[in-house]
Coordinates of C-alpha atoms and ligand atoms in Angstrom, one line a residue:
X1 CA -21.0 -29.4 6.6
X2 CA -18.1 -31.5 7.3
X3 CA -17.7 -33.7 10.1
X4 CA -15.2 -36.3 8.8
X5 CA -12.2 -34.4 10.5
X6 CA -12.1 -34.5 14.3
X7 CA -11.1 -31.6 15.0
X8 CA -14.1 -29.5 13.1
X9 CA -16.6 -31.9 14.7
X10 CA -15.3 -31.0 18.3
X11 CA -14.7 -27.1 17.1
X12 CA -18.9 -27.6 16.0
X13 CA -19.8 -29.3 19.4
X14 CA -17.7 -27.0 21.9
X15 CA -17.5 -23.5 20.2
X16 CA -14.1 -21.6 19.1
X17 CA -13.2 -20.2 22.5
X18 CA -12.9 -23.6 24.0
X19 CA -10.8 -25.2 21.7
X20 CA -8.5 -22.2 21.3
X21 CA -5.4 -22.2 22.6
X22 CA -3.8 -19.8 24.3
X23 CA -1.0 -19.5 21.3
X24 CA -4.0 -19.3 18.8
X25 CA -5.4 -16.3 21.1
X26 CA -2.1 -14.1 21.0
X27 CA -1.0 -14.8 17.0
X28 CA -4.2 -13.5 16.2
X29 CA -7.1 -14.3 14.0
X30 CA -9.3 -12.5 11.6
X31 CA -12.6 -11.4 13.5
X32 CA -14.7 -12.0 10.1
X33 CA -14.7 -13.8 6.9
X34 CA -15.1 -10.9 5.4
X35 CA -12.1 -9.5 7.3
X36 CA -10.0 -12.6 5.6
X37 CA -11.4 -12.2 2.0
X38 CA -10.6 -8.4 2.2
X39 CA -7.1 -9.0 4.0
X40 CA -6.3 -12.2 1.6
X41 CA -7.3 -9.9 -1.6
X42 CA -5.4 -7.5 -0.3
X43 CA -2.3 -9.6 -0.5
X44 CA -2.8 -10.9 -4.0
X45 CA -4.0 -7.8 -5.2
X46 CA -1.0 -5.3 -5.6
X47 CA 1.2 -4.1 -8.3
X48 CA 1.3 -6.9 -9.5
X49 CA -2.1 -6.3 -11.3
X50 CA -1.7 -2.6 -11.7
X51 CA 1.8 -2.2 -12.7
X52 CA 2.8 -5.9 -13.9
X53 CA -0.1 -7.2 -15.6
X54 CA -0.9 -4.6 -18.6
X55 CA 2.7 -4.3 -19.4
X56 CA 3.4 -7.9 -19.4
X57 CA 0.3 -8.5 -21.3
X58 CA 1.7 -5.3 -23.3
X59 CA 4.9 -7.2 -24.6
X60 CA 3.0 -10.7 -24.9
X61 CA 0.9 -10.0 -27.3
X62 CA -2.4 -8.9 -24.9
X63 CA -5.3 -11.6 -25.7
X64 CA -2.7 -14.4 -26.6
X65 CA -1.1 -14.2 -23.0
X66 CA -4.6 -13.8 -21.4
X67 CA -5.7 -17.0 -22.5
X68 CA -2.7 -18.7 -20.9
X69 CA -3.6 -16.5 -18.1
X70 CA -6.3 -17.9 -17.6
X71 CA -5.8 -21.0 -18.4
X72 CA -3.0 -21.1 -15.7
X73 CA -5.4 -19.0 -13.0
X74 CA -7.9 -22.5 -13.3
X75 CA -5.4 -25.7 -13.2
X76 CA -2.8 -24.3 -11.2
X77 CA -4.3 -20.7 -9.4
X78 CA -7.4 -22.6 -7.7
X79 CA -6.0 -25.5 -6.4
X80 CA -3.2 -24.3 -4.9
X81 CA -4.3 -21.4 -3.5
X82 CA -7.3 -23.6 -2.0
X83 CA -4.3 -26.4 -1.2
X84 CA -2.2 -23.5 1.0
X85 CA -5.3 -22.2 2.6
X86 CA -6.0 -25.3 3.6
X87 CA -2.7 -26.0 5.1
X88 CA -2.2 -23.0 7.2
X89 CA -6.2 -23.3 9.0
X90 CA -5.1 -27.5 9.3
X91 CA -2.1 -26.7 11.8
X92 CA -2.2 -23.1 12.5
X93 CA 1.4 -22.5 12.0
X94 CA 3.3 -20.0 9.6
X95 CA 4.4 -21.4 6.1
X96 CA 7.9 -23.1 7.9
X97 CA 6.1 -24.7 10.9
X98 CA 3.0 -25.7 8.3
X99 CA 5.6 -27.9 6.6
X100 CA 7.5 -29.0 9.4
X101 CA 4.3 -30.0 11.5
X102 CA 3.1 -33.1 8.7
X103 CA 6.7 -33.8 7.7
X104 CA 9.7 -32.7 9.2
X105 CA 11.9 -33.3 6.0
X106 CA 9.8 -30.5 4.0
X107 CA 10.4 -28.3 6.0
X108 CA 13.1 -26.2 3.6
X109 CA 9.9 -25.5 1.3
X110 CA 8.5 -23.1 3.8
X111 CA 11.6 -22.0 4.4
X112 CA 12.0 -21.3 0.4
X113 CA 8.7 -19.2 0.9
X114 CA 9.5 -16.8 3.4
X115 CA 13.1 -16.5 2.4
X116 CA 11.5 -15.6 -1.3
X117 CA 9.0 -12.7 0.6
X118 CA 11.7 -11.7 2.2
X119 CA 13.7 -11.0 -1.4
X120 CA 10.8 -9.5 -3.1
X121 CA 9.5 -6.9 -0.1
X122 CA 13.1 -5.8 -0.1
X123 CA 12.1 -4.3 -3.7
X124 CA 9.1 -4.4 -3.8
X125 CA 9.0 -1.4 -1.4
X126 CA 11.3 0.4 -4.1
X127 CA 8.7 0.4 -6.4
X128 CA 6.1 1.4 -3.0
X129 CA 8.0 4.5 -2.3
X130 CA 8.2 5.4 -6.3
X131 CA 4.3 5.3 -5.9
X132 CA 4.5 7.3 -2.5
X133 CA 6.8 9.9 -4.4
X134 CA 4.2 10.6 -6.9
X135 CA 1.2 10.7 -5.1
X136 CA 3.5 13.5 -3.1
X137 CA 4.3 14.8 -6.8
X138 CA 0.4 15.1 -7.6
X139 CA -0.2 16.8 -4.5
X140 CA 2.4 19.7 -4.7
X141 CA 1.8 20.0 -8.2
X142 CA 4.8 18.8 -9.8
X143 CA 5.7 18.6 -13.5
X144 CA 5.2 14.7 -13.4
X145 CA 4.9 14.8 -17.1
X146 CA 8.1 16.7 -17.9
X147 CA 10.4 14.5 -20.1
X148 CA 12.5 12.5 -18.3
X149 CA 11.3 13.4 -14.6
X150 CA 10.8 9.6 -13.7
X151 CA 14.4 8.7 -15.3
X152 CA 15.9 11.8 -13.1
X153 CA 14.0 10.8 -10.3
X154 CA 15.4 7.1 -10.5
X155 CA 18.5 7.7 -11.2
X156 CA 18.7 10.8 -7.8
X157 CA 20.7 7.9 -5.2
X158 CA 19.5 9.6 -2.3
X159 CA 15.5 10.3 -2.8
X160 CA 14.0 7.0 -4.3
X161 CA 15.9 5.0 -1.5
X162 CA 14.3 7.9 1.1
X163 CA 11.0 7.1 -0.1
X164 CA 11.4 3.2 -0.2
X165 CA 12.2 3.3 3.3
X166 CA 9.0 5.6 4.4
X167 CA 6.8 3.2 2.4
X168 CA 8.8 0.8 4.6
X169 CA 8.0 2.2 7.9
X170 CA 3.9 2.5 7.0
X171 CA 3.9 -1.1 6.1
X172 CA 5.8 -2.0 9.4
X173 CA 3.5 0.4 11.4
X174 CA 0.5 -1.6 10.5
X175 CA 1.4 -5.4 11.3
X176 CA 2.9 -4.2 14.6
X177 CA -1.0 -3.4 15.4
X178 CA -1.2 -7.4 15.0
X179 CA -3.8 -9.2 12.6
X180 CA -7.4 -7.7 13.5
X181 CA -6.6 -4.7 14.4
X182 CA -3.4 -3.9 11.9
X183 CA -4.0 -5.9 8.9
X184 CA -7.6 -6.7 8.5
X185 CA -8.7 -2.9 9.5
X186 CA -6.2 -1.4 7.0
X187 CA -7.2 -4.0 4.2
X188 CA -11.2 -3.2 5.2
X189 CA -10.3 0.3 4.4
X190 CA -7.8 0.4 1.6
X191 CA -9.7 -2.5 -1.0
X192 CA -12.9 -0.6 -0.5
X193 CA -11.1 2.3 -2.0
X194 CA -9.1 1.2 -4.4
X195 CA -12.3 -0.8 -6.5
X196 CA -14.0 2.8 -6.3
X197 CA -11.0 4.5 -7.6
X198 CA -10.3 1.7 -10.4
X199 CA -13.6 1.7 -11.2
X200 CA -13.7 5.7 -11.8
X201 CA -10.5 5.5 -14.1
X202 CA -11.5 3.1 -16.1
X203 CA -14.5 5.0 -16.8
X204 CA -12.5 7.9 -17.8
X205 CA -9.9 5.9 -19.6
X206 CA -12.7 4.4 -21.8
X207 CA -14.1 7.8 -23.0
X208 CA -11.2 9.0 -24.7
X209 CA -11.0 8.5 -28.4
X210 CA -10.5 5.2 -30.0
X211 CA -9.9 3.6 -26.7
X212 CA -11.9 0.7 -27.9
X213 CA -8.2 -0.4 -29.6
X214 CA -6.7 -0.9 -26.1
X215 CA -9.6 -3.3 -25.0
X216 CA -9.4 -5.3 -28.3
X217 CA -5.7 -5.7 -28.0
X218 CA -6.3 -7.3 -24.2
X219 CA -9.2 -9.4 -25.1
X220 CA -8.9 -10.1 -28.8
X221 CA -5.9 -12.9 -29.3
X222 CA -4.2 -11.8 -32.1
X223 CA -1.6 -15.2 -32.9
X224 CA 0.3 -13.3 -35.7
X225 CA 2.7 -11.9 -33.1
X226 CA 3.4 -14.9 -32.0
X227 CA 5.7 -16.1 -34.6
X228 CA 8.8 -18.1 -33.2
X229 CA 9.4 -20.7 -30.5
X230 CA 10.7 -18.1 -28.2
X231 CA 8.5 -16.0 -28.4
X232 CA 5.5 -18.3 -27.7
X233 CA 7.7 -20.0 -24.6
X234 CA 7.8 -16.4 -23.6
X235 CA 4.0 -16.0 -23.4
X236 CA 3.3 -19.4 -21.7
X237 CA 6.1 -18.6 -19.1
X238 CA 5.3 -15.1 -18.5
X239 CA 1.9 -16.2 -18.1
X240 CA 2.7 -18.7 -15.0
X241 CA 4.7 -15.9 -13.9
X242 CA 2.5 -13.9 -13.4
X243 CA -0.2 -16.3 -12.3
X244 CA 2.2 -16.8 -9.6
X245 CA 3.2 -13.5 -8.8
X246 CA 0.0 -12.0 -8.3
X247 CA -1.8 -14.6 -7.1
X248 CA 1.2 -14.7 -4.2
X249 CA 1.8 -18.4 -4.8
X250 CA 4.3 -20.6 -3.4
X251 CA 5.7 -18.2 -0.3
X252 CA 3.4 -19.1 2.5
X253 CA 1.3 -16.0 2.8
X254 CA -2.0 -17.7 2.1
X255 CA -0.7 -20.5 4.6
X256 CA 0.2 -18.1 6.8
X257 CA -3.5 -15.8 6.8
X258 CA -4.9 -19.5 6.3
X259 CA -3.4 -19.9 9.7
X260 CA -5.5 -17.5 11.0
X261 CA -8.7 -18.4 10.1
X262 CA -11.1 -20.8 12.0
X263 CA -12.7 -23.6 11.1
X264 CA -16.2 -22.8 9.9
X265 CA -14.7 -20.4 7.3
X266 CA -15.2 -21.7 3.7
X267 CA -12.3 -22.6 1.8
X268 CA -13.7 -23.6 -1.4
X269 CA -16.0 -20.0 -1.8
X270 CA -13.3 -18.0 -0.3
X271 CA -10.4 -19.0 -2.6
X272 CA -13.1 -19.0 -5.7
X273 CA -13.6 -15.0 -4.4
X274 CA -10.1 -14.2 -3.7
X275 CA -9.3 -15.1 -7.4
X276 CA -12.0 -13.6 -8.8
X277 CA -11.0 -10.3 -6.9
X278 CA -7.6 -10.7 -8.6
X279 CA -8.4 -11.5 -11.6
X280 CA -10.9 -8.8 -11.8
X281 CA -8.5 -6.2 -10.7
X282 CA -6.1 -7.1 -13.1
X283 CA -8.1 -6.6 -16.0
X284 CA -9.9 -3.1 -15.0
X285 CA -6.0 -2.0 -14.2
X286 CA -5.8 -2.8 -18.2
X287 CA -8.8 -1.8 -19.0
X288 CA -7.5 1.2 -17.8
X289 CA -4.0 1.4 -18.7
X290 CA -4.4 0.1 -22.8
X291 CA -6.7 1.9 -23.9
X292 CA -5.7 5.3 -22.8
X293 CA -1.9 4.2 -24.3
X294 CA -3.9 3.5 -27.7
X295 CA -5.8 6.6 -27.6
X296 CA -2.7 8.6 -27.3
X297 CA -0.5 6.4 -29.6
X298 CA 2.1 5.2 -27.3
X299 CA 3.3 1.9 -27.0
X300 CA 1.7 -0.6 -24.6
X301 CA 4.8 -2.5 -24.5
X302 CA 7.1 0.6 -22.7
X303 CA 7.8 -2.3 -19.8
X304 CA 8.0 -1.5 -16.0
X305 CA 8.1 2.5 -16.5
X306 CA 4.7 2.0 -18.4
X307 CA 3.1 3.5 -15.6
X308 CA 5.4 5.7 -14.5
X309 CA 6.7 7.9 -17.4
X310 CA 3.9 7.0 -20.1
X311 CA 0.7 7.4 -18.0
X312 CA 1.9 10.4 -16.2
X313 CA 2.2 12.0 -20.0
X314 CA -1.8 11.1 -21.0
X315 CA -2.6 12.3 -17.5
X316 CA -1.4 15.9 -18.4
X317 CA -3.6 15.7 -21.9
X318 CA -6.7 14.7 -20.6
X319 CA -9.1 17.0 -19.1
X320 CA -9.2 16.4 -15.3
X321 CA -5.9 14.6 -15.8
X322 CA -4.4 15.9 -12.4
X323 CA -7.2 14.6 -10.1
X324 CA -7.1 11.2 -12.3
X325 CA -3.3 11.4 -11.9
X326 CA -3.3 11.7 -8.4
X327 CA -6.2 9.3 -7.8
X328 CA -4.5 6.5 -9.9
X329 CA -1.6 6.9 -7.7
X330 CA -3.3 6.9 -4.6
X331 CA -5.2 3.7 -5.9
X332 CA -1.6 1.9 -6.6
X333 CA -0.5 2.7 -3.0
X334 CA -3.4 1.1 -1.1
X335 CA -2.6 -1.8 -3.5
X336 CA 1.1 -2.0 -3.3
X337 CA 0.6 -1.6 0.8
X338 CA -1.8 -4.4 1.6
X339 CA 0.3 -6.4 -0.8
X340 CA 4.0 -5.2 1.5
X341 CA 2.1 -5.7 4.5
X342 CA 1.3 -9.4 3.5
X343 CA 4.8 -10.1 2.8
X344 CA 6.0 -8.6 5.9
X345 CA 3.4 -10.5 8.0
X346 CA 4.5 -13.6 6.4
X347 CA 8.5 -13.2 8.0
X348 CA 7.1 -11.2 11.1
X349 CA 5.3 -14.7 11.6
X350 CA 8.1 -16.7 12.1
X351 CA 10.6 -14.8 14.3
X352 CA 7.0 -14.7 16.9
X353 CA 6.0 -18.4 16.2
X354 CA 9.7 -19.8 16.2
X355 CA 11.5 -17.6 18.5
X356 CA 9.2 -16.4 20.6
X357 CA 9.8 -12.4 19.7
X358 CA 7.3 -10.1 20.3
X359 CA 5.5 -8.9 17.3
X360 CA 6.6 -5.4 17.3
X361 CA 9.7 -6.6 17.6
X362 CA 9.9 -9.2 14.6
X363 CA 8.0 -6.5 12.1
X364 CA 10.6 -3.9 13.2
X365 CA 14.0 -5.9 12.9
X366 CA 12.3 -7.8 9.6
X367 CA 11.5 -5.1 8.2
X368 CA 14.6 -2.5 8.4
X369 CA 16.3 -5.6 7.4
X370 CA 14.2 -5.7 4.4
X371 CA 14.7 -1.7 3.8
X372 CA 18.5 -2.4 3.9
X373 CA 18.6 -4.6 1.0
X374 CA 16.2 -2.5 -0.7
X375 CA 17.9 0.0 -0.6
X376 CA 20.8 -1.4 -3.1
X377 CA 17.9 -2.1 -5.4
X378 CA 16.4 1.2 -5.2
X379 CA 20.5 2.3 -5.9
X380 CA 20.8 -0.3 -9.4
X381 CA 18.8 2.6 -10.8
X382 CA 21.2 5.3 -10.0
X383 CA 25.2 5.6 -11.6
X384 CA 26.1 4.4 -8.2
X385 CA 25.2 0.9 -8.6
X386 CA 24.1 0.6 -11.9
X387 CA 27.3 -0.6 -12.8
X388 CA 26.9 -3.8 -11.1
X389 CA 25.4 -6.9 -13.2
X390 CA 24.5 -10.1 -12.1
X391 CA 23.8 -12.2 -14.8
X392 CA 23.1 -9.4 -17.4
X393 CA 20.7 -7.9 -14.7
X394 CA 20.8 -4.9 -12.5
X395 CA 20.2 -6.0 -8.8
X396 CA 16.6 -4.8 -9.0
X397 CA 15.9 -7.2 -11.9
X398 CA 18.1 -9.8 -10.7
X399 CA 16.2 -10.0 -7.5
X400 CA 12.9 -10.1 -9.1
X401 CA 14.6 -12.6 -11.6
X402 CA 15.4 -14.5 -8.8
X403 CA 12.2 -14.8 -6.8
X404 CA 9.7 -14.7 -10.1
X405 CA 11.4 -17.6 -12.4
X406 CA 13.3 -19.5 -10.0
X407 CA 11.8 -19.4 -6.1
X408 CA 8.0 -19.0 -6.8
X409 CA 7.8 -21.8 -9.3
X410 CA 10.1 -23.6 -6.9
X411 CA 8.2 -23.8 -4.0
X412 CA 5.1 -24.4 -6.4
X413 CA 6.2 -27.3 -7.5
X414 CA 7.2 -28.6 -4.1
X415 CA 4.0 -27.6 -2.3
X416 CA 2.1 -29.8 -4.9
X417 CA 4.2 -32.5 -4.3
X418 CA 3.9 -31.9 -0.5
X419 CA 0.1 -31.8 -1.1
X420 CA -0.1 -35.1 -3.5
X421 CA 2.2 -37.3 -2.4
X422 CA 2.9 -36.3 1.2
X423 CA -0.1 -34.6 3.1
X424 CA -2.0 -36.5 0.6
X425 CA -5.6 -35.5 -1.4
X426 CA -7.5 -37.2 1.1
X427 CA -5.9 -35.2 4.6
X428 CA -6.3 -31.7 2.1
X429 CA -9.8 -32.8 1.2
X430 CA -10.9 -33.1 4.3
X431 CA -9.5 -29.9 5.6
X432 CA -11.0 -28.3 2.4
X433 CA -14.2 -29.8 3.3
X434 CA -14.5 -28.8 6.8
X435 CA -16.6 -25.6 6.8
X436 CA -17.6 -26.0 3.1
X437 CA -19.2 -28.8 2.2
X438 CA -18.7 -31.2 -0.3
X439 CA -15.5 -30.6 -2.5
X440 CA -17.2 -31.1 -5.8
X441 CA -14.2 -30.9 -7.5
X442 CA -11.8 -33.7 -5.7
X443 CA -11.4 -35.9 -8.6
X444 CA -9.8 -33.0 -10.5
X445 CA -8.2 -31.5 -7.9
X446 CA -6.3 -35.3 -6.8
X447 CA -5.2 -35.6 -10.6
X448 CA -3.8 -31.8 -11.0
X449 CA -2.0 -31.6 -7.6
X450 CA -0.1 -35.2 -8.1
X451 CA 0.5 -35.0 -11.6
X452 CA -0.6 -31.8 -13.8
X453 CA 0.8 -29.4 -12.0
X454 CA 4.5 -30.7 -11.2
X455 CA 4.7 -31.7 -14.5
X456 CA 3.1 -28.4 -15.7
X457 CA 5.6 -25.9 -13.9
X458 CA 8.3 -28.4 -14.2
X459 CA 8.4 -28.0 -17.9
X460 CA 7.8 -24.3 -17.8
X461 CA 10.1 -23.5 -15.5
X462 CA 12.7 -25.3 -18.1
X463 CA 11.2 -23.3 -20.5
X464 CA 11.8 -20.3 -19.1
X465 CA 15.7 -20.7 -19.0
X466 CA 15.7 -21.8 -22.8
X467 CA 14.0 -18.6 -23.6
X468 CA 16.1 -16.1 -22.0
Ligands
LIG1 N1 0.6 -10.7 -5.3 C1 1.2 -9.5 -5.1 C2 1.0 -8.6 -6.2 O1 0.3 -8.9 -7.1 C3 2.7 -9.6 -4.9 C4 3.2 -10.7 -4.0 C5 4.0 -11.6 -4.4 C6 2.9 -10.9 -2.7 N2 4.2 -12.5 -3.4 C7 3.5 -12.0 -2.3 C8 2.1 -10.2 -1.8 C9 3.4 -12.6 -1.0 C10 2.0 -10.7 -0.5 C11 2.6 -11.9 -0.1 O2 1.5 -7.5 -6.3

């Protein structure tokens, strides 16, 4: 146990209630650890890993981009995601008054994260109430599989938008319960769930014929495909992406739950869990997904409609195929909701920290603002706006363009500055340390955060505009 910080040895001597203040007391905290790792997992884990990560994996080449995956999850996943943790239990704050606390100039960083969860709820939820709509197809027995019902369905303006803006309102019902009783009771419900129901797919995916080729084209590099300098600055930037992305990097949500947490919770086992739970998830969602596109012989690389309009088709040929349908849907929801609710908790946090609103109030203006915007995303799809091009891009793609390879990697980079250079290893240390013992891996962590990692994403980021 730690004692070096002064705070943690009076929290150890007095007790939590004591030295709780009465702002602590109404933002909330989590009642468990367990409550935390479920709500945190819940954040990281979403479509991201269900939707994102077999297609990405799909058009990179499968084992060649999980190497850099993984690669990327270790020197820049763990110690940053232990570096924002850390940041948000030190002051208690959301992700702006985090930064604004230790250094008034960095402020804008925080600001860059909630501004970028902001952006990507807006369509993210689009994508929600597509999931929404076909959990409803499932149940009434709809001809999901018909050729082009998910390009009709996309392109209708009216009923996409409709069901981005119910998917909306769920996630906004939820944080106005607050953080024990909203968001740490629906994540101790919906993760439970959704590893059962992953779990059970997989197991049906991998009995189908010759579904052994899907798992060796995820786990078995195969360089070959990999033949030009694009291409390869492709896989490596893709691969940060995504690291990012899923992992929720960069946008102050695992500052903000961090914020939540008190100070005998364990920083250095808890990040190592959440992690794990995300990476885990993303490869049963491929494990899943490939090899039941290989047994059928389509193509893993179909993009973002991968699981909309070429799963829905292997559903109807496989025995069962309706309950697995409807059960793989139901399984993307709770993931895609624990993730919207995240993002939404990370704004609603402000407007009550900075402004004093009430919490119901914040989630509810946030969020319809949110559902506004979304909705001209959820519209690129449809004649109406699809017309409209920023930058080659639809406004769905631009936004997503926008927060993935320019915001995310952008606040990264800062936040290991902030951390190196202006917090400093020894302050983050010492809050990493506090509840969790020696940090076994300072030395490593010191050299990554001041100079690996900015350089790291710095280049990649680069990168990513030479490849487009
Ligand atoms: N990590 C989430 C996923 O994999 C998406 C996400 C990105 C997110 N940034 C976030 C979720 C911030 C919550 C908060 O789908």
């Amino acid at each position: 146990m730690c004692y070096k910080n002064s705070f943690c040895r009076l929290y150890f001597k007095f007790g939590k209630e004591d030295l709780m203040s009465d702002k602590t007391k109404s933002r909330g905290q989590f009642t468990s650890s367990l409550g935390f790792i479920l709500a945190a997992a819940g954040s990281a884990i979403g479509l991201g890993n269900i939707w994102k990560f077999p297609y990405v994996a799909g058009k990179n080449g499968g084992g060649v981009f999980l190497i850099f995956y993984v690669l990327f999850l270790l020197i820049l996943g763990l110690p940053l995601i232990m570096s924002e943790m850390a940041l948000g239990r030190k002051t208690s704050l959301n992700a702006i008054g985090t930064f604004e606390k230790i250094n008034k100039k960095w402020k804008f960083v925080g600001f860059i994260g909630v501004v970028c969860s902001f952006i990507i709820l807006s369509y993210y939820s689009v994508i929600g109430g597509w999931v929404t709509k076909y959990i409803f197809s499932y149940f009434t027995n709809a001809n999901v599989a018909a050729p082009g019902y998910f390009d009709n369905f996309i392109a209708n303006p009216v009923e996409p938008a409709v069901w981005h803006v119910l998917f909306m309102a769920f996630c906004c019902f939820v944080v106005c319960f607050g953080v024990a009783k909203g968001i740490e009771k629906a994540s101790k419900i919906m993760l439970p769930i959704l590893f059962i129901l992953i779990i059970a797919v997989v197991i049906r995916s991998l009995l189908l014929p010759n579904s052994i080729k899907g798992l060796e084209f995820l786990f078995v590099p195969n360089f070959k495909e990999i033949n030009s300098f694009p291409k390869f600055a492709n896989v490596i930037t893709s691969a940060m992406a995504q690291v990012f992305f899923s992992l929720s990097l960069g946008m102050g949500i695992t500052i903000t739950y961090g914020s939540y947490l008190n100070k005998n919770s364990n920083i250095q086992k808890d990040s190592v869990v959440i992690l794990g739970l995300d990476t885990l998830i993303a490869l049963l969602a491929g494990s899943a997904i490939l090899p039941a596109v290989f047994s059928f012989g389509e193509s893993p690389t179909e993009g973002p409609g991968l699981i909309f309009n070429t799963l829905p088709k292997i559903f109807d040929k496989m025995p069962l195929g309706n309950l697995f349908g409807a059960l793989f849907f139901i399984l993307i929801f709770f993931a895609a909701a624990t993730s919207a609710i995240a993002l939404l908790e990370v704004v609603t946090a402000v407007f009550i920290d900075n402004f004093g609103w009430s919490r119901t109030k914040a989630a509810v203006i946030m969020a319809s603002l949110m559902a506004a915007i979304g909705v001209f995303a959820s519209l690129s799809f449809s004649p109406v706006l699809s017309g409209i091009k920023i930058g080659g891009k639809n406004i769905f793609d631009a936004l997503s363009f926008l927060t993935d390879n320019i915001l995310m990697p952008l606040a990264g980079l800062l936040t290991c500055i902030f951390v190196g250079h202006i917090w400093g290893i020894d302050n983050a240390s010492s809050e990493i340390e506090c509840g969790s013992g020696k940090f076994r891996i300072r030395k490593i962590y010191s050299v990554i955060m001041k100079y690996i990692a900015p350089v790291l994403i710095l280049i990649i980021f680069i990168m990513g505009f030479v490849s487009i």
